[in-house]
Each structure stands twice: as C-alpha cells, then as structure tokens.
mmCIF file of C-alpha atoms and ligand atoms in Angstrom:
data_model
loop_
_atom_site.group_PDB
_atom_site.id
_atom_site.type_symbol
_atom_site.label_atom_id
_atom_site.label_comp_id
_atom_site.label_asym_id
_atom_site.label_seq_id
_atom_site.Cartn_x
_atom_site.Cartn_y
_atom_site.Cartn_z
ATOM 1 C CA MET A 1 4.659 -2.261 -32.143
ATOM 2 C CA GLN A 2 8.480 -3.516 -32.252
ATOM 3 C CA VAL A 3 11.380 -2.001 -33.307
ATOM 4 C CA GLU A 4 14.899 -3.224 -33.991
ATOM 5 C CA VAL A 5 17.465 -1.622 -32.305
ATOM 6 C CA PRO A 6 20.618 -1.265 -35.060
ATOM 7 C CA GLU A 7 23.606 -3.363 -33.096
ATOM 8 C CA TYR A 8 26.653 -1.667 -31.318
ATOM 9 C CA THR A 9 30.067 -2.484 -29.910
ATOM 10 C CA VAL A 10 30.146 -2.581 -26.804
ATOM 11 C CA ALA A 11 34.111 -1.259 -25.787
ATOM 12 C CA GLU A 12 35.498 -4.139 -23.646
ATOM 13 C CA ASP A 13 38.820 -2.095 -22.875
ATOM 14 C CA VAL A 14 38.756 1.581 -22.834
ATOM 15 C CA GLY A 15 41.795 3.564 -22.113
ATOM 16 C CA VAL A 16 41.216 7.061 -20.836
ATOM 17 C CA ASP A 17 44.303 9.571 -20.756
ATOM 18 C CA PRO A 18 43.274 11.268 -17.045
ATOM 19 C CA SER A 19 45.098 14.234 -18.446
ATOM 20 C CA ARG A 20 42.494 14.911 -20.408
ATOM 21 C CA THR A 21 39.472 13.124 -19.309
ATOM 22 C CA ALA A 22 36.892 14.403 -17.115
ATOM 23 C CA LEU A 23 33.912 12.460 -15.191
ATOM 24 C CA ILE A 24 30.922 13.783 -15.611
ATOM 25 C CA ILE A 25 27.719 12.434 -13.122
ATOM 26 C CA VAL A 26 24.256 14.242 -14.235
ATOM 27 C CA ASP A 27 21.586 14.862 -11.595
ATOM 28 C CA MET A 28 22.020 11.469 -9.387
ATOM 29 C CA GLN A 29 19.696 13.414 -7.243
ATOM 30 C CA ASN A 30 16.710 12.032 -4.236
ATOM 31 C CA ASP A 31 13.956 12.927 -6.733
ATOM 32 C CA PHE A 32 15.189 10.810 -9.495
ATOM 33 C CA VAL A 33 16.844 8.305 -7.659
ATOM 34 C CA ARG A 34 14.284 7.318 -4.752
ATOM 35 C CA PRO A 35 11.177 5.313 -4.970
ATOM 36 C CA GLU A 36 9.656 8.124 -2.806
ATOM 37 C CA GLY A 37 11.146 11.070 -5.013
ATOM 38 C CA ALA A 38 9.535 13.076 -7.112
ATOM 39 C CA LEU A 39 10.308 11.652 -10.274
ATOM 40 C CA PRO A 40 11.377 8.336 -9.642
ATOM 41 C CA ILE A 41 13.372 6.160 -12.137
ATOM 42 C CA GLU A 42 13.263 3.111 -11.080
ATOM 43 C CA ASP A 43 16.753 1.701 -12.159
ATOM 44 C CA ALA A 44 18.289 4.959 -11.257
ATOM 45 C CA ALA A 45 19.364 3.042 -7.391
ATOM 46 C CA ALA A 46 20.361 0.128 -9.733
ATOM 47 C CA THR A 47 23.412 2.174 -11.148
ATOM 48 C CA ILE A 48 24.838 3.417 -7.988
ATOM 49 C CA GLY A 49 27.352 1.513 -8.100
ATOM 50 C CA ALA A 50 28.560 1.898 -11.361
ATOM 51 C CA ILE A 51 28.712 5.169 -10.656
ATOM 52 C CA GLY A 52 30.342 4.620 -7.784
ATOM 53 C CA ARG A 53 33.006 2.723 -9.357
ATOM 54 C CA LEU A 54 33.311 5.472 -12.242
ATOM 55 C CA HIS A 55 33.775 7.829 -9.334
ATOM 56 C CA ASP A 56 36.770 5.861 -7.559
ATOM 57 C CA PHE A 57 38.419 5.246 -10.503
ATOM 58 C CA ALA A 58 38.528 8.840 -11.670
ATOM 59 C CA ARG A 59 39.669 10.277 -8.224
ATOM 60 C CA GLU A 60 42.350 7.355 -8.682
ATOM 61 C CA HIS A 61 43.776 8.751 -11.477
ATOM 62 C CA ALA A 62 43.426 12.426 -10.473
ATOM 63 C CA MET A 63 40.749 13.227 -13.235
ATOM 64 C CA PRO A 64 38.345 15.663 -12.400
ATOM 65 C CA ILE A 65 34.722 15.066 -11.194
ATOM 66 C CA PHE A 66 31.908 17.186 -11.840
ATOM 67 C CA TYR A 67 28.479 16.590 -11.365
ATOM 68 C CA THR A 68 25.213 18.816 -12.909
ATOM 69 C CA GLN A 69 21.993 19.177 -10.601
ATOM 70 C CA ASP A 70 19.660 19.561 -11.924
ATOM 71 C CA SER A 71 18.262 23.114 -9.905
ATOM 72 C CA HIS A 72 14.728 24.545 -9.864
ATOM 73 C CA TYR A 73 13.132 27.433 -8.168
ATOM 74 C CA ALA A 74 9.314 28.127 -7.200
ATOM 75 C CA GLY A 75 7.286 28.510 -10.108
ATOM 76 C CA ASP A 76 9.744 27.178 -12.762
ATOM 77 C CA ARG A 77 8.373 26.550 -16.426
ATOM 78 C CA GLU A 78 9.584 22.887 -15.891
ATOM 79 C CA PHE A 79 7.272 22.412 -13.624
ATOM 80 C CA ALA A 80 4.059 22.269 -15.963
ATOM 81 C CA LEU A 81 5.436 19.973 -18.005
ATOM 82 C CA TRP A 82 7.503 17.453 -15.328
ATOM 83 C CA GLY A 83 5.231 18.514 -11.972
ATOM 84 C CA GLU A 84 7.421 20.230 -9.113
ATOM 85 C CA HIS A 85 11.119 18.677 -9.003
ATOM 86 C CA CYS A 86 14.684 19.428 -7.569
ATOM 87 C CA THR A 87 13.214 22.727 -5.782
ATOM 88 C CA VAL A 88 16.545 24.109 -4.474
ATOM 89 C CA GLY A 89 17.052 23.284 -0.748
ATOM 90 C CA THR A 90 15.250 20.628 -0.739
ATOM 91 C CA PRO A 91 16.059 16.677 0.315
ATOM 92 C CA GLY A 92 14.913 15.777 -3.113
ATOM 93 C CA TRP A 93 17.532 18.127 -4.731
ATOM 94 C CA GLN A 94 20.157 16.889 -2.841
ATOM 95 C CA VAL A 95 22.232 13.946 -4.990
ATOM 96 C CA VAL A 96 22.176 10.589 -3.084
ATOM 97 C CA ASP A 97 23.794 10.252 0.081
ATOM 98 C CA GLU A 98 26.320 7.591 -1.928
ATOM 99 C CA LEU A 99 27.446 9.607 -4.886
ATOM 100 C CA ALA A 100 27.456 13.022 -2.245
ATOM 101 C CA PRO A 101 30.302 15.430 -4.338
ATOM 102 C CA ASP A 102 33.023 16.382 -2.777
ATOM 103 C CA ALA A 103 34.214 19.915 -2.815
ATOM 104 C CA GLY A 104 37.079 19.492 -0.757
ATOM 105 C CA ALA A 105 38.572 16.893 -3.220
ATOM 106 C CA GLY A 106 37.938 19.126 -5.523
ATOM 107 C CA ASP A 107 34.417 17.924 -7.235
ATOM 108 C CA VAL A 108 32.512 20.806 -8.856
ATOM 109 C CA VAL A 109 28.264 20.682 -9.299
ATOM 110 C CA PHE A 110 26.502 22.816 -11.692
ATOM 111 C CA ARG A 111 23.563 23.616 -11.315
ATOM 112 C CA LYS A 112 21.396 23.556 -13.536
ATOM 113 C CA ASP A 113 17.383 24.595 -15.114
ATOM 114 C CA ARG A 114 17.301 22.146 -18.502
ATOM 115 C CA TYR A 115 18.312 19.224 -19.957
ATOM 116 C CA ASP A 116 21.292 20.211 -21.468
ATOM 117 C CA GLY A 117 24.552 20.509 -18.980
ATOM 118 C CA PHE A 118 26.316 23.432 -20.889
ATOM 119 C CA PHE A 119 22.963 25.219 -21.022
ATOM 120 C CA GLY A 120 23.657 28.648 -18.774
ATOM 121 C CA THR A 121 26.017 26.878 -16.886
ATOM 122 C CA ASN A 122 30.037 27.269 -16.895
ATOM 123 C CA LEU A 123 30.949 23.869 -17.778
ATOM 124 C CA GLU A 124 32.108 24.932 -20.899
ATOM 125 C CA THR A 125 34.858 27.129 -19.529
ATOM 126 C CA THR A 126 35.448 25.081 -16.527
ATOM 127 C CA LEU A 127 36.495 22.221 -19.024
ATOM 128 C CA ARG A 128 38.454 24.226 -21.101
ATOM 129 C CA GLN A 129 40.736 25.787 -18.139
ATOM 130 C CA SER A 130 41.169 22.187 -17.276
ATOM 131 C CA GLY A 131 42.407 20.640 -20.583
ATOM 132 C CA ILE A 132 39.936 18.319 -21.363
ATOM 133 C CA ASP A 133 38.554 16.561 -24.927
ATOM 134 C CA THR A 134 37.331 13.529 -23.370
ATOM 135 C CA LEU A 135 34.386 13.149 -21.358
ATOM 136 C CA ILE A 136 32.950 9.935 -19.479
ATOM 137 C CA ILE A 137 29.206 10.951 -18.731
ATOM 138 C CA CYS A 138 26.609 8.819 -17.170
ATOM 139 C CA GLY A 139 23.755 9.652 -14.418
ATOM 140 C CA THR A 140 20.223 9.660 -15.119
ATOM 141 C CA VAL A 141 17.821 10.328 -16.567
ATOM 142 C CA ALA A 142 19.614 8.921 -20.284
ATOM 143 C CA ASN A 143 17.528 10.396 -22.894
ATOM 144 C CA ILE A 144 16.685 13.320 -21.139
ATOM 145 C CA CYS A 145 19.279 15.101 -19.105
ATOM 146 C CA VAL A 146 22.297 12.628 -20.102
ATOM 147 C CA LEU A 147 21.448 12.391 -24.101
ATOM 148 C CA TYR A 148 21.382 16.197 -23.862
ATOM 149 C CA THR A 149 24.341 16.800 -22.428
ATOM 150 C CA ALA A 150 25.901 14.526 -23.879
ATOM 151 C CA ALA A 151 25.004 15.899 -27.715
ATOM 152 C CA SER A 152 25.880 18.793 -26.235
ATOM 153 C CA ALA A 153 29.507 18.047 -25.847
ATOM 154 C CA ALA A 154 29.826 15.919 -29.071
ATOM 155 C CA ILE A 155 28.902 19.230 -31.123
ATOM 156 C CA ARG A 156 31.340 21.107 -29.545
ATOM 157 C CA TRP A 157 34.222 18.479 -30.216
ATOM 158 C CA TYR A 158 34.288 16.536 -26.832
ATOM 159 C CA HIS A 159 34.449 12.671 -27.355
ATOM 160 C CA VAL A 160 31.815 11.273 -25.046
ATOM 161 C CA ILE A 161 32.580 7.819 -23.282
ATOM 162 C CA LEU A 162 29.065 6.160 -22.156
ATOM 163 C CA PRO A 163 28.713 3.324 -20.004
ATOM 164 C CA ILE A 164 25.261 2.066 -20.712
ATOM 165 C CA ASP A 165 25.627 0.224 -17.074
ATOM 166 C CA ALA A 166 25.678 3.369 -15.625
ATOM 167 C CA VAL A 167 22.718 5.412 -16.967
ATOM 168 C CA SER A 168 19.441 4.838 -16.334
ATOM 169 C CA ALA A 169 16.122 5.379 -18.217
ATOM 170 C CA VAL A 170 12.831 5.238 -18.028
ATOM 171 C CA ASN A 171 12.103 2.138 -20.109
ATOM 172 C CA GLU A 172 14.194 -0.134 -22.477
ATOM 173 C CA PHE A 173 13.555 1.974 -25.240
ATOM 174 C CA ASP A 174 14.959 5.314 -24.081
ATOM 175 C CA LEU A 175 17.951 3.242 -23.304
ATOM 176 C CA GLN A 176 18.342 2.116 -26.287
ATOM 177 C CA LEU A 177 17.745 5.142 -28.010
ATOM 178 C CA THR A 178 19.515 7.225 -26.117
ATOM 179 C CA ILE A 179 23.342 4.324 -26.836
ATOM 180 C CA ARG A 180 22.216 4.886 -30.856
ATOM 181 C CA GLN A 181 22.429 8.597 -30.779
ATOM 182 C CA VAL A 182 25.446 8.809 -28.907
ATOM 183 C CA GLY A 183 27.694 6.266 -30.492
ATOM 184 C CA TRP A 184 26.360 6.492 -34.092
ATOM 185 C CA LEU A 185 24.984 9.691 -34.393
ATOM 186 C CA PHE A 186 28.245 11.600 -31.933
ATOM 187 C CA ARG A 187 30.542 8.808 -32.994
ATOM 188 C CA GLY A 188 30.833 8.602 -28.982
ATOM 189 C CA THR A 189 32.449 5.315 -27.373
ATOM 190 C CA ILE A 190 29.854 2.481 -25.784
ATOM 191 C CA THR A 191 31.169 0.430 -22.881
ATOM 192 C CA ARG A 192 30.643 -0.494 -19.073
ATOM 193 C CA SER A 193 32.053 1.329 -16.210
ATOM 194 C CA GLY A 194 34.675 -1.582 -15.683
ATOM 195 C CA ALA A 195 36.103 -1.372 -18.735
ATOM 196 C CA LEU A 196 38.365 1.733 -18.447
ATOM 197 C CA ARG A 197 41.708 2.196 -17.664
ATOM 198 C CA ALA A 198 44.109 4.743 -17.293
ATOM 199 C CA SER A 199 46.369 5.340 -19.912
ATOM 200 C CA PRO A 200 48.687 8.154 -21.277
ATOM 201 C CA ASP A 201 48.705 7.418 -24.413
ATOM 202 C CA ALA A 202 45.049 6.507 -24.822
ATOM 203 C CA GLY A 203 44.160 4.877 -27.991
ATOM 204 C CA ILE A 204 40.684 6.567 -28.335
ATOM 205 C CA GLN A 205 40.644 8.247 -31.776
ATOM 206 C CA HIS A 206 39.060 11.665 -30.700
ATOM 207 C CA PRO A 207 37.661 13.043 -33.665
ATOM 208 C CA GLY A 208 38.256 16.652 -33.732
ATOM 209 C CA ALA A 209 40.181 16.853 -30.415
ATOM 210 C CA LEU A 210 40.738 20.037 -28.669
ATOM 211 C CA ASP A 211 44.327 20.852 -29.314
ATOM 212 C CA LYS A 212 45.399 21.399 -25.431
HETATM 213 ZN ZN1 ZN B 1 14.276 19.540 -14.003
#
C-alpha cells in the first residue's frame, strides 16, 4: 500500500522569544537510543547532534530546558505492551550521556510512566510558573511520546515547534504522521534545529497564546 503524504511547509527561519519559550527533550534514554537498549529506535542516535544544537541554543538564550524520562517500576502495566524498559535506576533508564541533563544549570527532568509528558507530572505547573507559552519539542519516539506530549501541550494552547531533524521514529510513516498531526491538526510550526533564532519580538502567531 502506498499513501500520499499531504504537503507541509518546513519553516526556514523561526524566531522565538526566549522569555516565553522552553525546550522539551523527550525520552532520549539509553533503552530507546542505544542499539543494545530494550526498545531501540534505529534513527534516534542520529538525532543527538540536532538535539544538542537545540540544547545549546536554549542554554545560550537562558531558556528553560526540560526533559521527560520514561520511568517504570517492576510490574508496570506497560511491560505487557512493550516488554520491560526504562526501569528506574537501570542504565537503560538514564538519558544518554551526550544529552545528560545538568541540574546545576537548571535543567529539570520530569519522570513519566505513560506517553504524555503532562500526564501525572508537574510539567504544566512548571511551565505556567515560568511564563512559557511556546514549546520546542524534540526527542523520541516521534508518534508516541513526542506526539502525545505535543498534543497535550497544544490542547492547553501552548504553541508547539517541532524541529523534524531532532525527532525519530520506527519508520517513515510514523514520522510523517507525527509531522502532519503537529503541523496541521495542532497548528504547530514545523522546522529544523538550525532554523531557530532568538527574537524578543518573535513573529510566531501564537494561537490563543497564554497571557503572561
Ligand atoms: Zn514506557
């Protein structure tokens, strides 16, 4: 079967206001990124460079950097669906060394046990306290935790920016459907990691932007 991917625009120049924008790095943990991990995503390692670029960009402009970390304990119901993975305390559960969060620099990690980074976590409260209305979301797995976190953000009226070179999926279909959902359904901005620049008067139209 062949399906046609509807056209979308990849924005080449995206200004973001650093005072209202945060970076969210989703589940870049050894179990997903390393070939020997419990649930390896073949393309994930290739996104480390792009995600590192986003991390540097956020740090340079003093933007909050948040991580989600898939976190399970023995007997978690998800193990029936996916097998054992991201068990708290194991090496597979750790974020990859190249992107390790730096708590001293203010990076915050949100442990989650389902696909949605907002579900059962303090993420929304933290974003509100920081006056954030725009989220750059990257990581893995595109159509699972990235998409459900992006969707959850968008239904709360956060504007989502998806740098597609910083997102990985099991296959091209899953990646494209993620881009389609974020860009079309949730009216997010589809771009690449190198296209972002800091602009206090960012030109992005925030659909229903939160009052600061
Ligand atoms: Zn999981």
